[in-house]
PDB file of C-alpha atoms in Angstrom:
ATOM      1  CA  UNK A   1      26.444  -1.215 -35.970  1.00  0.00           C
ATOM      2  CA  UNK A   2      26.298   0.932 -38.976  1.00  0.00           C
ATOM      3  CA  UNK A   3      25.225   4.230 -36.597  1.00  0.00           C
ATOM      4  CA  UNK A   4      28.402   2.945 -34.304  1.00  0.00           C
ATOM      5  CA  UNK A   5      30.846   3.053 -37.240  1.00  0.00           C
ATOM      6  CA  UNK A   6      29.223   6.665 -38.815  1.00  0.00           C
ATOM      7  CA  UNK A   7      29.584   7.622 -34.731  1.00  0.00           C
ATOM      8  CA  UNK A   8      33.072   7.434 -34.403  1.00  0.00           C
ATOM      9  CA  UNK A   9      33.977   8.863 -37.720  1.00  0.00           C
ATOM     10  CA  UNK A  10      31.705  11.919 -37.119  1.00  0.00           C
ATOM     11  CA  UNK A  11      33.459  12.027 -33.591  1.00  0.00           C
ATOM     12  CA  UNK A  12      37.098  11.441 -35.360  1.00  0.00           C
ATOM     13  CA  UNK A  13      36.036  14.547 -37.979  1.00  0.00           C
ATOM     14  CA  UNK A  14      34.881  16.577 -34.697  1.00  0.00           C
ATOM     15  CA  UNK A  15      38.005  16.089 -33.038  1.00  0.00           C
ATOM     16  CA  UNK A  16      40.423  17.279 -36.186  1.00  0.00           C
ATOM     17  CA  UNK A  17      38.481  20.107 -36.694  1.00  0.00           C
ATOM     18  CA  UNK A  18      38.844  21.194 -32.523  1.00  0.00           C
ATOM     19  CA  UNK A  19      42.677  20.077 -33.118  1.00  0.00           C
ATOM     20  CA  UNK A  20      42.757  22.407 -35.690  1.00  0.00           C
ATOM     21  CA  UNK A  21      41.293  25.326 -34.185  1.00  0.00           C
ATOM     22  CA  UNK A  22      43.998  24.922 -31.801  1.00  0.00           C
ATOM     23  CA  UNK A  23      46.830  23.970 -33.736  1.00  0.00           C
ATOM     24  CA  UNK A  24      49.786  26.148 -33.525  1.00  0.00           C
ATOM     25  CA  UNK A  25      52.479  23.593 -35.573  1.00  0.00           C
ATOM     26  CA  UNK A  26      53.064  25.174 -39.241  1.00  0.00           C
ATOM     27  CA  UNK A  27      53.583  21.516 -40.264  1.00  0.00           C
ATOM     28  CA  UNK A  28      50.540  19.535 -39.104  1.00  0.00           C
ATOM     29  CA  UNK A  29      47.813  20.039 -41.019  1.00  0.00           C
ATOM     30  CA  UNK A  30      44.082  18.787 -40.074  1.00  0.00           C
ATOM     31  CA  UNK A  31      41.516  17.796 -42.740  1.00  0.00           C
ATOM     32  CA  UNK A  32      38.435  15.933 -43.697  1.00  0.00           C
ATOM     33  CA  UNK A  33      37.641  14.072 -47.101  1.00  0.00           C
ATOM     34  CA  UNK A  34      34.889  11.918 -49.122  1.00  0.00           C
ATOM     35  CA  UNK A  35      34.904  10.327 -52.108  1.00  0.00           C
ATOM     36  CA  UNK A  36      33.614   7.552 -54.204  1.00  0.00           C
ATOM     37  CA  UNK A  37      35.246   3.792 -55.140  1.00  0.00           C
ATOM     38  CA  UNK A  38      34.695   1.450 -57.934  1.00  0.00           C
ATOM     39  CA  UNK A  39      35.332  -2.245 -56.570  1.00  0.00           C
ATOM     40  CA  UNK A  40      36.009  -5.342 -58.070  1.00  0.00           C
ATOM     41  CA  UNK A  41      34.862  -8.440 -55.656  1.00  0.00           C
ATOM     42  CA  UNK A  42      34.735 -12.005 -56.388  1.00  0.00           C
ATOM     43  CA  UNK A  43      33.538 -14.450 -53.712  1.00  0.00           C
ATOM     44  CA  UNK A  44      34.716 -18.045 -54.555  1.00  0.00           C
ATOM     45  CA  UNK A  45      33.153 -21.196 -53.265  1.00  0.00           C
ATOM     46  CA  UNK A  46      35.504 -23.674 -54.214  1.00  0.00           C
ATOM     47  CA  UNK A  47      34.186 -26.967 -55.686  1.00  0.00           C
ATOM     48  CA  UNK A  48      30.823 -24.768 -56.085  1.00  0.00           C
ATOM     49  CA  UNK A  49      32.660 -22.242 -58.178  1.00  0.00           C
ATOM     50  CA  UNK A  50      32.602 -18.736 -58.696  1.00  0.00           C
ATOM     51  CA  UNK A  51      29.015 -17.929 -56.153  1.00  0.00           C
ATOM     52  CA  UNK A  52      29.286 -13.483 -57.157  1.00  0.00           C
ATOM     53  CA  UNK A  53      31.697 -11.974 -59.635  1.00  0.00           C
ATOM     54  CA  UNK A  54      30.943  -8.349 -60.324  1.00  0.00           C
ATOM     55  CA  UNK A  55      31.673  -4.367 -59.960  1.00  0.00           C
ATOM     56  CA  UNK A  56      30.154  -2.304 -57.655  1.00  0.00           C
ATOM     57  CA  UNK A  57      30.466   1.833 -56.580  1.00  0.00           C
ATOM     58  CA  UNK A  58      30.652   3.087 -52.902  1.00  0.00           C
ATOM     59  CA  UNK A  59      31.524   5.460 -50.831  1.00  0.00           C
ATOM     60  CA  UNK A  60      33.959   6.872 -47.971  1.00  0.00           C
ATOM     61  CA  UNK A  61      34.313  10.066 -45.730  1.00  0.00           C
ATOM     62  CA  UNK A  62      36.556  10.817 -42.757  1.00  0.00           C
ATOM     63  CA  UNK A  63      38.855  12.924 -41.223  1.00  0.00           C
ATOM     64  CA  UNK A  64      42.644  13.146 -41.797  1.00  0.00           C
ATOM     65  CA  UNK A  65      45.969  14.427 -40.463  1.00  0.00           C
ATOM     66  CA  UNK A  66      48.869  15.300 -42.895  1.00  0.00           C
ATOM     67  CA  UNK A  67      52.709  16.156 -41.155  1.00  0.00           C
ATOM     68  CA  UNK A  68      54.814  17.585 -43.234  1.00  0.00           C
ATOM     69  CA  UNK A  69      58.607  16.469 -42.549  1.00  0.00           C
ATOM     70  CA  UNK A  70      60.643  19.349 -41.718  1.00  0.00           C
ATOM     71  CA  UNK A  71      62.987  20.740 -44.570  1.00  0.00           C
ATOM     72  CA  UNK A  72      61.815  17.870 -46.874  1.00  0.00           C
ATOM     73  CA  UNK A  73      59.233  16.873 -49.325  1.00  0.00           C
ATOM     74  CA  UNK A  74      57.617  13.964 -47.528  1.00  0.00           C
ATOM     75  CA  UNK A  75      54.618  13.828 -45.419  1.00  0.00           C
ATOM     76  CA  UNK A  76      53.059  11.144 -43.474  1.00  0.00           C
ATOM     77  CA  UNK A  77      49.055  11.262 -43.085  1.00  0.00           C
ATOM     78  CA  UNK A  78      47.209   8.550 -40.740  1.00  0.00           C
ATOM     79  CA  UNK A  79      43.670   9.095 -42.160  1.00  0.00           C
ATOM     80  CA  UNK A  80      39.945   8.210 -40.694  1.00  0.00           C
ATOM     81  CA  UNK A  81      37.591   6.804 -43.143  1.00  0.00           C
ATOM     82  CA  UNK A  82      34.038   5.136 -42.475  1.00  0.00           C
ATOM     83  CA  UNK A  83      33.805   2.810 -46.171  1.00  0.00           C
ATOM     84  CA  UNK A  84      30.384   1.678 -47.288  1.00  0.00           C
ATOM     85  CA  UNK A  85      29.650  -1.094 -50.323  1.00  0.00           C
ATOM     86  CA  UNK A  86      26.828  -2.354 -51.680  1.00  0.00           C
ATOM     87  CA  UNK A  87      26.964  -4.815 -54.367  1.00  0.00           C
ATOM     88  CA  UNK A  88      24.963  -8.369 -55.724  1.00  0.00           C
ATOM     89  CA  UNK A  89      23.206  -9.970 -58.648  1.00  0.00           C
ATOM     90  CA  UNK A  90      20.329 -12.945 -58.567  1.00  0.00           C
ATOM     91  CA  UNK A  91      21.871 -15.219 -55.646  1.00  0.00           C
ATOM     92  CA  UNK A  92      23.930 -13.382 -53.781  1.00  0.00           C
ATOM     93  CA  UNK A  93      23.740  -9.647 -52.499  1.00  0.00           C
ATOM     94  CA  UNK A  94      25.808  -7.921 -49.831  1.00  0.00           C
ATOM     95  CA  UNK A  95      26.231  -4.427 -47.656  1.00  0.00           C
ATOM     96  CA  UNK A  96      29.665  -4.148 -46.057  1.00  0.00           C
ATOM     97  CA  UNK A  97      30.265  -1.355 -43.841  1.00  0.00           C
ATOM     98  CA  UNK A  98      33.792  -0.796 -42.280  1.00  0.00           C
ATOM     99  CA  UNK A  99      36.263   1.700 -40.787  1.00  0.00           C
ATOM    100  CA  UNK A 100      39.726   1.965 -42.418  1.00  0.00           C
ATOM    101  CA  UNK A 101      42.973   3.695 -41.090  1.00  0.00           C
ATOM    102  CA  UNK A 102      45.500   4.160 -44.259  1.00  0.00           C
ATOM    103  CA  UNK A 103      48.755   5.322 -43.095  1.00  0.00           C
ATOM    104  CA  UNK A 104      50.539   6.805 -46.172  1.00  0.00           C
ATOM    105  CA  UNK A 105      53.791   8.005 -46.667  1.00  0.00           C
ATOM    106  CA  UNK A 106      54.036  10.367 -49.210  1.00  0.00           C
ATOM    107  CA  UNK A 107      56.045  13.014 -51.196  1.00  0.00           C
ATOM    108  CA  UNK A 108      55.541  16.088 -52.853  1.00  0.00           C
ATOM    109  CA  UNK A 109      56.837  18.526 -55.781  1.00  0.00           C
ATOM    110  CA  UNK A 110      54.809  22.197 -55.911  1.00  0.00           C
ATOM    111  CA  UNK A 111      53.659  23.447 -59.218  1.00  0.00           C
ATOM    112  CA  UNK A 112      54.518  27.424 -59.146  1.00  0.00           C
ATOM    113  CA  UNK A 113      53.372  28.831 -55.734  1.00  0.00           C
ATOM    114  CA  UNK A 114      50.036  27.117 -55.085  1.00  0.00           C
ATOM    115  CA  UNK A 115      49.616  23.620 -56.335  1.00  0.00           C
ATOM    116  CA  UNK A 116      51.322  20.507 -55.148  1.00  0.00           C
ATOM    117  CA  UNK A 117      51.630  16.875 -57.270  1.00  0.00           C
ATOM    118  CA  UNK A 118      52.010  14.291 -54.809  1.00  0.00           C
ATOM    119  CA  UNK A 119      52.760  10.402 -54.997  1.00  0.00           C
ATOM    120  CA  UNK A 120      51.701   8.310 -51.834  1.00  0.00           C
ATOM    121  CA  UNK A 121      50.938   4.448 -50.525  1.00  0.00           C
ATOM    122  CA  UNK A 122      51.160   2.498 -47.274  1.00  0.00           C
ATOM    123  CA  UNK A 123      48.868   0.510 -45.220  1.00  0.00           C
ATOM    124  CA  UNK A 124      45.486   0.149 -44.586  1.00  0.00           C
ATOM    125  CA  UNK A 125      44.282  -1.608 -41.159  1.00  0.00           C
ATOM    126  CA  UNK A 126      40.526  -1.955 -40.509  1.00  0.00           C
ATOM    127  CA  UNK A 127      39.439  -1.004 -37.269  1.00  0.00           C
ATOM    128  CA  UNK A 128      35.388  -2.023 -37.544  1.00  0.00           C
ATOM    129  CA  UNK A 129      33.219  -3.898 -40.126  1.00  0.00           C
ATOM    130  CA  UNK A 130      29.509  -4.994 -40.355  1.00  0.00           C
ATOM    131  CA  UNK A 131      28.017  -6.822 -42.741  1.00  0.00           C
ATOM    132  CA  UNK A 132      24.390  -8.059 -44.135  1.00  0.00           C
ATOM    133  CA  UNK A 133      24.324 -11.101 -46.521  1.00  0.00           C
ATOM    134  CA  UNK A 134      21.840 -12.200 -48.600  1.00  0.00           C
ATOM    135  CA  UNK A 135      21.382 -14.975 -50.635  1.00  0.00           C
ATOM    136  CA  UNK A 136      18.466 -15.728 -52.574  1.00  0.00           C
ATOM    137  CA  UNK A 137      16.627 -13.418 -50.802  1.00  0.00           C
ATOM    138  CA  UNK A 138      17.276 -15.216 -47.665  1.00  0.00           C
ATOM    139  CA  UNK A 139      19.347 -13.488 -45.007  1.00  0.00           C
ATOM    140  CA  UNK A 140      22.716 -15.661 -43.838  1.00  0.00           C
ATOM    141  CA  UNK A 141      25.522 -16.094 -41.446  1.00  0.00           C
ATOM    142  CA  UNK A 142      28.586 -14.831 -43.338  1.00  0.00           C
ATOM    143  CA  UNK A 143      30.904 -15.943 -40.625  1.00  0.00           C
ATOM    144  CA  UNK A 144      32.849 -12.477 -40.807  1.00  0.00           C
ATOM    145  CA  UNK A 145      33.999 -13.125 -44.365  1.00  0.00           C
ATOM    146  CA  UNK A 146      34.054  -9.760 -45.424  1.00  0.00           C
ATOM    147  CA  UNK A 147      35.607  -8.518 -42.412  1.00  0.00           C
ATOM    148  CA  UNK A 148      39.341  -6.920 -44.189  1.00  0.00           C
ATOM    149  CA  UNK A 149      42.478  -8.094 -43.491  1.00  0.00           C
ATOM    150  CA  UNK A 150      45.088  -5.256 -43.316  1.00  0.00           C
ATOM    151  CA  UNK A 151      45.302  -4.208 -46.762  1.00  0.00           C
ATOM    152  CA  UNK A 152      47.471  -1.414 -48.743  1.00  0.00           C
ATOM    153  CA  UNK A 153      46.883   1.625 -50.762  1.00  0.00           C
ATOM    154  CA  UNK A 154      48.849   3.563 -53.475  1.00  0.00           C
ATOM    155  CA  UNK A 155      47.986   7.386 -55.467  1.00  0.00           C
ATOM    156  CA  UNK A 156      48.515  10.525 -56.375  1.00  0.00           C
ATOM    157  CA  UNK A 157      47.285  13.059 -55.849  1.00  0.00           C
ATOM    158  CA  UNK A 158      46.952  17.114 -55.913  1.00  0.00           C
ATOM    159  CA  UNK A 159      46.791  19.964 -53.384  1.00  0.00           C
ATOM    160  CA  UNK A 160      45.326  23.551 -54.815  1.00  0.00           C
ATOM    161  CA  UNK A 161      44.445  26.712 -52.142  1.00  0.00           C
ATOM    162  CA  UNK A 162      44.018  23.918 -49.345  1.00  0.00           C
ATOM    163  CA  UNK A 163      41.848  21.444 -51.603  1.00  0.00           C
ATOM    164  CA  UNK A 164      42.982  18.151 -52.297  1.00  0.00           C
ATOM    165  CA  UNK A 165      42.177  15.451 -54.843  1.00  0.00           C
ATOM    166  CA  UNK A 166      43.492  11.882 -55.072  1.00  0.00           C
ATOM    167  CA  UNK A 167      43.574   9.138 -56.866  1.00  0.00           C
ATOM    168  CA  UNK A 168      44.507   5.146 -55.199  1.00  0.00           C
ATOM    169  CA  UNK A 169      44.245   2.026 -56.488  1.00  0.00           C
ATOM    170  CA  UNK A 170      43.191  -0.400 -53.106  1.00  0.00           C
ATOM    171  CA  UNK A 171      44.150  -4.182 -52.684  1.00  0.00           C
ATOM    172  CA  UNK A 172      45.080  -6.982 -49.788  1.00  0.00           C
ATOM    173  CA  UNK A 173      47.616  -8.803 -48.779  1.00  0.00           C
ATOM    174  CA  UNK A 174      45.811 -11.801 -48.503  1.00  0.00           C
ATOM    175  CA  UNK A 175      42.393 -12.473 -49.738  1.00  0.00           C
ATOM    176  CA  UNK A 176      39.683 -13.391 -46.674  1.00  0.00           C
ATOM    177  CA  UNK A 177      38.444 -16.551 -45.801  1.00  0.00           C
ATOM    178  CA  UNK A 178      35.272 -17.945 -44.088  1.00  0.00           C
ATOM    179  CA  UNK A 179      31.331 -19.403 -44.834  1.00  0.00           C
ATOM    180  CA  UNK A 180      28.660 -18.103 -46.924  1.00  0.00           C
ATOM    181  CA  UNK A 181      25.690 -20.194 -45.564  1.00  0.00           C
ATOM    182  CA  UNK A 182      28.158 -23.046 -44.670  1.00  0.00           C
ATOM    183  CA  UNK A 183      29.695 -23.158 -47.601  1.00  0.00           C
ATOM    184  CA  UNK A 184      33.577 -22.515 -47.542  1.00  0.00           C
ATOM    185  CA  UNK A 185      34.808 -19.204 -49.289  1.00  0.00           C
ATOM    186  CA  UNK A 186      37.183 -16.887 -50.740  1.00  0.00           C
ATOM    187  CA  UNK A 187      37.107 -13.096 -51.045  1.00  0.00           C
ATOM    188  CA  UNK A 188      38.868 -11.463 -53.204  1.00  0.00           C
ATOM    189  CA  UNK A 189      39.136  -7.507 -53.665  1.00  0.00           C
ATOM    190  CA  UNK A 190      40.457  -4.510 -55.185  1.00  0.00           C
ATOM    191  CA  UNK A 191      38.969  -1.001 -55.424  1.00  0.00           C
ATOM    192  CA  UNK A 192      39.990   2.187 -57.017  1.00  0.00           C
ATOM    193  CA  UNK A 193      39.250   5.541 -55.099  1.00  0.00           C
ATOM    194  CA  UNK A 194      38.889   8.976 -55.818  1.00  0.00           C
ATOM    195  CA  UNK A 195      38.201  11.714 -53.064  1.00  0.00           C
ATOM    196  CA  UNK A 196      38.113  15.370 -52.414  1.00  0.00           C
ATOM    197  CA  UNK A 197      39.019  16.821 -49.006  1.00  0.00           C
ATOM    198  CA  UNK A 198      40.497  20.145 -47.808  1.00  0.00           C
ATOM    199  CA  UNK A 199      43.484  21.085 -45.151  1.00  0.00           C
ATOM    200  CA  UNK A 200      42.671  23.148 -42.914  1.00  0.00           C
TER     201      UNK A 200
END
């Protein structure tokens, strides 16, 4: 599942790059991005307690697409990203794998003739997950508990001779809920992001 999801995103990254070759629109641009996320993830088990409570780094890269409203300083990008997370302690370990789609809207200000500050949020819908659960060394059915929910996103962020660098704080609308090992759970999570990309 994991070469499916990198797949697609490779494919999606392919295709901008092609769409950009042949782009023609002065306000479309065509991009690709990666970066690197500090998450905070707590997996409750109810009258068991807290069962994983800790802070973890991954990592994301995709593709994106930024249009530029005519005449006005907002954009909208739809973005591409194949997300990977690995985090655990004693009892309980986990690998989470997913595709996300953000779909920001956004607004900018340039900073003399090169440089751009720009604010940005909107949704994030997951298109794809996989997951491997552990606990106590033991693999286990997480009955798609770490599959997200649509979720949100919110930044800055800065554009300099077609690079761009942002900053987002991550979190969901509603936290997901299924079975670690038959035992009834909550997951709750919030990440924050940065990433580097360039326009094309």
């Amino acid at each position: 599942m994991k070469k499916v999801l990198i797949t697609l995103v490779m494919l999606a990254a392919a295709s901008v790059w092609s769409a950009q070759a042949d782009n023609n629109i002065p306000f479309i641009k065509f991009g690709v991005k990666a970066g690197i996320s500090s998450d905070q993830t707590k997996v409750d088990g109810g009258s068991l307690g807290t069962l994983f409570e800790n802070s973890n780094t991954g990592y994301h890269i995709g593709a994106v697409v930024r249009v530029n409203v005519p005449l006005m300083p907002i954009y909208i990008q739809p973005e591409i990203l194949y997300t990977s997370n690995k985090w655990g302690e004693d009892n309980l370990t986990a690998t989470i794998n997913h595709i996300d789609i953000p779909v920001l809207v956004g607004a900018g200000i340039g900073v003399g003739t090169t440089a751009k500050v720009r604010v940005n949020a909107g949704p994030v819908f997951n298109a794809g997950s996989n997951s491997k659960v552990t606990l106590a060394g033991i693999s286990v059915e997480s009955d798609d508990l770490f599959d997200k929910s649509v979720g949100w996103t919110a930044g800055a962020g800065v554009d300099f001779l077609g690079f761009t660098l942002d900053f987002r704080y991550n979190g969901q609308f509603k936290s997901n809920e299924g079975e670690v090992a038959g035992i009834e759970s909550i997951v709750k999570s919030q990440s924050w992001t940065i990433s580097l990309g360039y326009l094309f």
